[in-house]
Amino acid sequence: TFQWLQSLHTDSYEININNSDNGEIQKKVTVLNSENITLKRGFPYSWWVFSKSEKSSIISKSQVWVFYLEGVSQSVHLPFPARLISPDVEEEITLDNGKFFFQWEGRDLDNDIISFDFYLGEDVDEMILIRSGLTGTGVEIELDEGKNYYWKIITKDSNHSTSSSALGVFSTSS
């Protein structure tokens, strides 16, 4: 609702509302000193009023007011760090034909996880990306027997946000 002070000797008012982003102007004529107008959210606006009299050709313009109509708020949440399920921390695992099936759990309040990246290495400082763009929560990886390994999962969501899991450490039996 837009309101302004009444002016003397005025028969009608013309309210003008300008969308400052796209230049679109809405105009409405009224005999009252207030008017309800529906606007799009998320834009800056300016507005002013012309006062008109049937007895005079002089049109008075008010001052120009500006405001921003806040858009609908949207929350964007980072994905939670993946929870490493298998292998368990410091577990010694037995390989099946030289391979092991890794499992983790991913969660995001927005439910917009798009992929996981799997990192593995024998040295915590030299982990490498083994698989990227995984859409499931498990992957089978070939490993060597009798080694210590570190692993982690990077979770990615549709807002290009990422989170890194805790570091997992395990060994393979000989």
Steps between C-alpha positions, in 0.01 A plus 500: 500500500643834393389810693574869466374827644194661347567817308270802473295556185566149368237300314712192425840347559714294266739268679804382302713207614825435313681164512856636509648180355298477180345848472143366503261765634157425644252789508168523676255790531294540816301763687625365833838566659590131517509209260563125520739382229650154453873493421757234418729408788876533486524834319588863586221751436446874495160667516337842481157657473359761262221723640247619239219754510220542251519879551866534409743361243780502758597155616700468822750221549588369844847414612633162382524218755709186459485157660599139444231230514679202650476175309392168641781385724666180401721299726788315349668239714841345461497122477594320820839327488450142384501240777747224421339160562728231361782436560483600864776714654823300537328185376709231333306390194519192282494559127266312267694431177722799582203735546300656783157665497508837681178645647401839640190703575428848365243751628396852410209704641420619146505141365706624207813286514613440144818296544784368712874495434705210640860567615749231602868483586769320695619834640256746656675789323496334158142383458380504140161519336413142401139551383303819446134566431374193688123517542467205737633452851736214429777402263722196443872580486801280427759500782833336584534248782699582815472881469371786711257738327325829561171597337250782496187610314426850364126567471375746235155658473313686228611838640865408438553464876725225629587330827776259589448189713718406791814313405467123502797274564512122450735221400475203267595153621791315337 
